[in-house]
Amino acid sequence: MKNEELFVTATLASWKQALLRLDQAFTACTDDDLEREVAPGKNRVRYLLGHLAAVHDRMLPLLDLGARSYAHLDIYIERADRSFDETATPAELRQAWSDVNARLSAGFATLQPEQWLEKHTSVSAEDFAKEPLRNRFSVLLSRTNHAWSHFGQIALLQKR
Amino acid sequence: MKNEELFVTATLASWKQALLRLDQAFTACTDDDLEREVAPGKNRVRYLLGHLAAVHDRMLPLLDLGARSYAHLDIYIERADRSFDETATPAELRQAWSDVNARLSAGFATLQPEQWLEKHTSVSAEDFAKEPLRNRFSVLLSRTNHAWSHFGQIALLQKR
């Protein structure tokens, strides 16, 4: 493997590990379990499922890997848990989560290692010339960290 | 910047961001606050402070960046919270956390981008030849994820 490929492969493994742990946690939850708060007065697992699905859905256009499909879930980013009427069912949230991650995985597979260093779509070419770290790779790292921070919270509900 | 340098610089920024957020959280905690559990019956912040200091201290020899100094804190890895007599004071835990991260930062500054792809010290040269992802870079990613997962828990105690 070339050096660029080693850096990207390791980072994708770290992303996939976050998704695997979250998948296991969500699968272990019944729909009733999704209503549990990760701590008293804090987000429910259901909200975090919708939140993570929406954040990952937004990665598709941000990484220039295609259009997103779940813009109606942005309410799980823009509004606090329990502050809005939820129209998405648990089954729909689970499906969105699974679907967006599969689409991201398919998109990632089309990228050569060097393409991870290309700009993401919310930075202009002019700004990117000055700030070369505003690239796809940094988005991947940032979203991986985001996923792990919420995984840590959801893991509090698991039996030791 | 060369491609290797871009990958490493972005990943170090992600690590530093985790440390910054944790530093802010620990600094915002009085010693009394350190006794709070992140959720009922779960780890106290004090335990997570010792745990993270010990895990990061272990990174020094693992990344071949020098000897560790806080082996006595391994009890925060090996034992569950509240299952052992704590001899380290909050001030000592805070100091260990700050010190190990400074030593890691100094060590990281000595590494060229390509050296992140060298093997870590707990894999043999023979196994590393077969599994080239068992390198320093993967350790950095893994410990960054670990830090974010605990940050997510500690953040539950912060006011919204």
XYZ file of C-alpha atoms in Angstrom:
320
model
C 0.000 0.000 0.000
C 1.125 3.522 -0.726
C 1.420 5.906 2.210
C -1.689 7.864 1.220
C -3.653 4.639 1.065
C -2.445 3.588 4.525
C -3.603 6.874 6.061
C -7.005 6.649 4.395
C -7.529 2.957 5.092
C -6.771 3.392 8.789
C -9.121 6.365 9.044
C -11.922 4.574 7.240
C -11.461 1.645 9.627
C -11.924 4.056 12.520
C -15.137 5.421 10.932
C -16.448 1.911 10.283
C -15.715 0.895 13.845
C -17.855 3.788 15.110
C -20.716 2.741 12.824
C -20.387 -0.882 13.905
C -20.581 -0.010 17.597
C -23.552 2.309 17.006
C -25.284 -0.319 14.844
C -24.869 -2.869 17.609
C -26.274 -0.435 20.163
C -29.284 0.569 18.054
C -30.009 -3.048 17.115
C -29.903 -4.048 20.766
C -32.582 -1.413 21.476
C -36.239 -2.268 21.116
C -38.423 0.609 19.959
C -39.337 1.079 23.621
C -35.653 1.243 24.532
C -35.232 4.052 21.996
C -37.383 6.202 24.276
C -34.835 5.949 27.086
C -32.733 9.005 27.928
C -28.962 8.484 28.004
C -28.984 10.341 31.342
C -31.821 11.999 33.269
C -33.182 14.920 31.269
C -30.766 14.334 28.385
C -31.345 13.134 24.823
C -33.276 9.964 24.155
C -31.620 7.278 22.044
C -34.362 7.871 19.489
C -33.300 11.488 19.113
C -29.642 10.520 18.754
C -30.575 7.981 16.079
C -32.381 10.673 14.077
C -29.583 13.162 14.776
C -26.827 10.839 13.567
C -28.834 9.815 10.496
C -29.356 13.471 9.553
C -25.714 14.442 10.162
C -24.494 11.518 8.069
C -27.047 12.231 5.327
C -25.622 15.754 5.080
C -22.180 14.289 4.477
C -23.216 13.072 1.009
C -23.444 16.530 -0.606
C -20.711 17.918 1.659
C -18.302 15.302 0.312
C -19.704 15.697 -3.215
C -20.896 12.096 -3.210
C -24.471 12.702 -4.276
C -27.733 14.222 -3.138
C -29.116 13.598 0.307
C -32.475 11.924 0.891
C -33.520 12.752 4.421
C -33.584 16.541 4.667
C -36.787 16.247 6.724
C -34.638 14.733 9.501
C -32.700 17.994 9.904
C -35.117 18.781 12.695
C -32.993 16.316 14.724
C -30.084 18.715 14.238
C -31.853 22.036 14.457
C -34.190 21.373 17.366
C -33.659 19.937 20.817
C -35.047 16.553 21.746
C -38.748 16.614 22.716
C -39.192 20.156 21.383
C -40.930 19.083 18.150
C -43.557 16.664 16.898
C -41.848 13.601 15.545
C -43.378 12.344 12.355
C -40.655 9.772 11.623
C -41.328 6.369 13.141
C -38.569 4.373 14.822
C -38.561 2.052 11.805
C -38.086 5.013 9.477
C -35.230 6.362 11.586
C -33.540 2.962 11.639
C -33.940 2.683 7.871
C -32.538 6.171 7.265
C -29.520 5.446 9.468
C -28.800 2.212 7.637
C -29.412 3.718 4.209
C -27.259 6.832 4.560
C -24.335 4.841 5.906
C -24.576 2.383 3.017
C -24.632 5.270 0.549
C -21.627 6.859 2.211
C -19.773 3.560 2.104
C -20.503 3.225 -1.621
C -19.354 6.800 -2.203
C -16.170 6.343 -0.188
C -15.313 3.322 -2.337
C -15.188 5.556 -5.418
C -12.557 7.893 -3.949
C -8.867 7.503 -4.528
C -6.733 8.320 -1.469
C -5.645 11.667 -2.910
C -9.263 12.689 -3.457
C -9.789 12.760 0.303
C -7.520 15.821 0.272
C -9.782 17.680 -2.142
C -11.962 20.447 -0.803
C -15.376 19.738 0.629
C -18.310 21.533 -0.963
C -18.951 24.146 1.712
C -15.616 25.890 1.231
C -14.828 28.072 -1.786
C -11.852 27.289 -4.010
C -10.360 30.601 -2.928
C -10.625 29.856 0.786
C -9.475 26.286 0.263
C -6.287 27.560 -1.358
C -5.526 29.319 1.930
C -6.852 26.561 4.215
C -6.002 23.200 2.654
C -7.237 21.282 5.678
C -10.839 22.082 4.769
C -10.904 18.853 2.833
C -12.962 15.674 2.687
C -10.555 13.956 5.047
C -11.130 16.493 7.825
C -14.887 16.040 7.432
C -14.455 12.286 7.832
C -12.405 12.774 11.007
C -14.839 15.284 12.428
C -17.884 13.095 11.813
C -16.089 10.065 13.217
C -15.385 12.012 16.414
C -19.000 13.147 16.530
C -20.201 9.557 16.194
C -17.889 8.349 18.976
C -18.996 11.118 21.339
C -22.620 10.029 20.985
C -21.680 6.369 21.129
C -20.082 7.043 24.522
C -23.416 8.437 25.705
C -25.531 5.586 24.342
C -23.116 3.064 25.853
C -24.146 4.351 29.294
C -27.426 2.475 28.836
C -25.730 -0.833 28.168
C -25.278 -3.323 30.967
C -21.710 -3.565 32.231
C 2.200 20.619 2.295
C 2.838 17.141 1.029
C -0.048 14.709 1.051
C 1.335 12.708 3.978
C 1.684 15.901 5.959
C -1.906 16.915 5.227
C -3.243 13.584 6.501
C -1.161 13.771 9.673
C -1.837 17.447 10.352
C -5.603 16.954 10.052
C -5.509 13.930 12.349
C -3.392 15.715 14.945
C -5.874 18.603 14.845
C -8.653 16.123 15.613
C -6.651 14.739 18.580
C -5.897 18.257 19.857
C -9.541 19.206 19.608
C -10.488 16.254 21.826
C -7.877 17.293 24.396
C -9.055 20.899 24.273
C -12.661 19.956 24.925
C -11.675 17.611 27.749
C -9.357 20.235 29.253
C -12.193 22.746 29.220
C -14.509 20.244 30.890
C -12.018 19.235 33.589
C -11.058 22.850 34.263
C -14.711 23.776 34.640
C -15.046 21.090 37.325
C -14.232 21.889 40.937
C -12.763 19.005 42.893
C -16.268 18.437 44.256
C -17.647 18.328 40.709
C -15.123 15.588 39.919
C -17.086 13.357 42.303
C -20.203 13.591 40.112
C -21.242 10.553 38.099
C -21.805 11.149 34.373
C -25.079 9.227 34.775
C -26.599 7.475 37.805
C -24.402 4.549 38.837
C -21.844 5.254 36.095
C -18.271 6.510 36.240
C -17.421 9.656 38.133
C -15.576 12.413 36.285
C -12.683 11.832 38.684
C -12.378 8.233 37.507
C -12.499 9.271 33.847
C -9.772 11.849 34.493
C -7.520 9.152 35.970
C -8.525 6.704 33.246
C -7.703 9.093 30.405
C -4.416 10.145 32.028
C -3.365 6.490 32.370
C -4.410 5.576 28.811
C -2.528 8.560 27.393
C 0.515 7.851 29.571
C 0.638 4.363 28.058
C 0.778 5.896 24.602
C 4.333 7.153 25.212
C 6.030 3.724 25.167
C 3.454 2.337 22.719
C 4.454 5.009 20.210
C 8.130 4.668 21.167
C 8.213 8.251 22.402
C 9.729 7.593 25.805
C 9.033 6.009 29.147
C 5.792 6.551 30.977
C 5.597 8.147 34.411
C 2.243 7.232 35.879
C 2.070 3.432 35.908
C 0.405 3.637 39.328
C -2.630 5.130 37.575
C -3.221 1.899 35.640
C -5.672 1.019 38.370
C -7.984 3.483 36.561
C -7.842 1.148 33.562
C -7.777 -2.208 35.281
C -10.373 -1.650 37.972
C -13.879 -0.268 37.912
C -14.689 3.075 39.472
C -15.195 2.937 43.261
C -13.737 -0.577 43.470
C -10.359 0.529 44.819
C -8.821 2.920 47.311
C -7.740 6.054 45.517
C -4.389 7.336 46.652
C -4.064 9.972 43.908
C -5.550 13.343 44.828
C -7.596 15.352 42.333
C -4.628 17.728 41.996
C -2.336 14.812 41.173
C -4.773 13.467 38.575
C -5.083 16.894 36.978
C -1.302 17.239 36.904
C -0.830 13.770 35.383
C -3.395 14.520 32.673
C -1.722 17.797 31.780
C 1.791 16.341 31.931
C 1.213 13.256 29.777
C -0.524 15.272 27.097
C 2.341 17.781 27.019
C 4.837 14.940 26.715
C 2.828 13.372 23.913
C 2.666 16.700 22.123
C 6.448 17.090 22.382
C 6.923 13.543 21.105
C 4.525 14.025 18.204
C 6.499 17.097 17.138
C 9.574 14.927 16.583
C 7.826 12.603 14.117
C 7.949 13.074 10.393
C 4.654 12.237 8.642
C 5.993 8.928 7.324
C 7.011 7.846 10.816
C 3.356 7.698 11.799
C 3.143 4.685 9.499
C 5.848 2.835 11.408
C 4.849 0.001 13.695
C 3.854 0.626 17.263
C 5.821 -1.183 19.952
C 3.304 -3.865 20.867
C 3.384 -5.542 17.455
C 6.326 -7.633 16.259
C 8.136 -6.766 13.046
C 6.947 -10.079 11.633
C 3.284 -9.416 12.374
C 3.588 -5.799 11.232
C 4.820 -6.988 7.834
C 1.503 -8.812 7.460
C -0.642 -6.121 9.128
C 0.738 -2.708 8.154
C -2.154 -0.879 9.795
C -0.795 -1.719 13.238
C 1.102 1.546 13.114
C 1.430 4.696 15.200
C -1.250 6.411 13.144
C -3.875 3.803 14.020
C -3.030 4.194 17.704
C -3.548 7.953 17.386
C -6.945 7.439 15.741
C -8.013 4.875 18.288
C -7.051 7.002 21.276
C -8.720 10.043 19.716
C -11.943 8.052 19.396
C -11.593 6.852 22.972
C -11.171 10.429 24.185
C -14.235 11.627 22.252
C -16.399 8.797 23.598
C -15.606 9.834 27.181
C -15.930 13.510 26.324
C -19.479 12.787 25.163
C -20.212 11.326 28.592
C -18.642 14.162 30.568
C -20.493 16.684 28.406
C -23.751 15.323 29.821
C -22.925 17.137 33.065
C -22.528 20.508 31.370
C -25.393 22.953 31.315
C -27.095 23.258 27.938
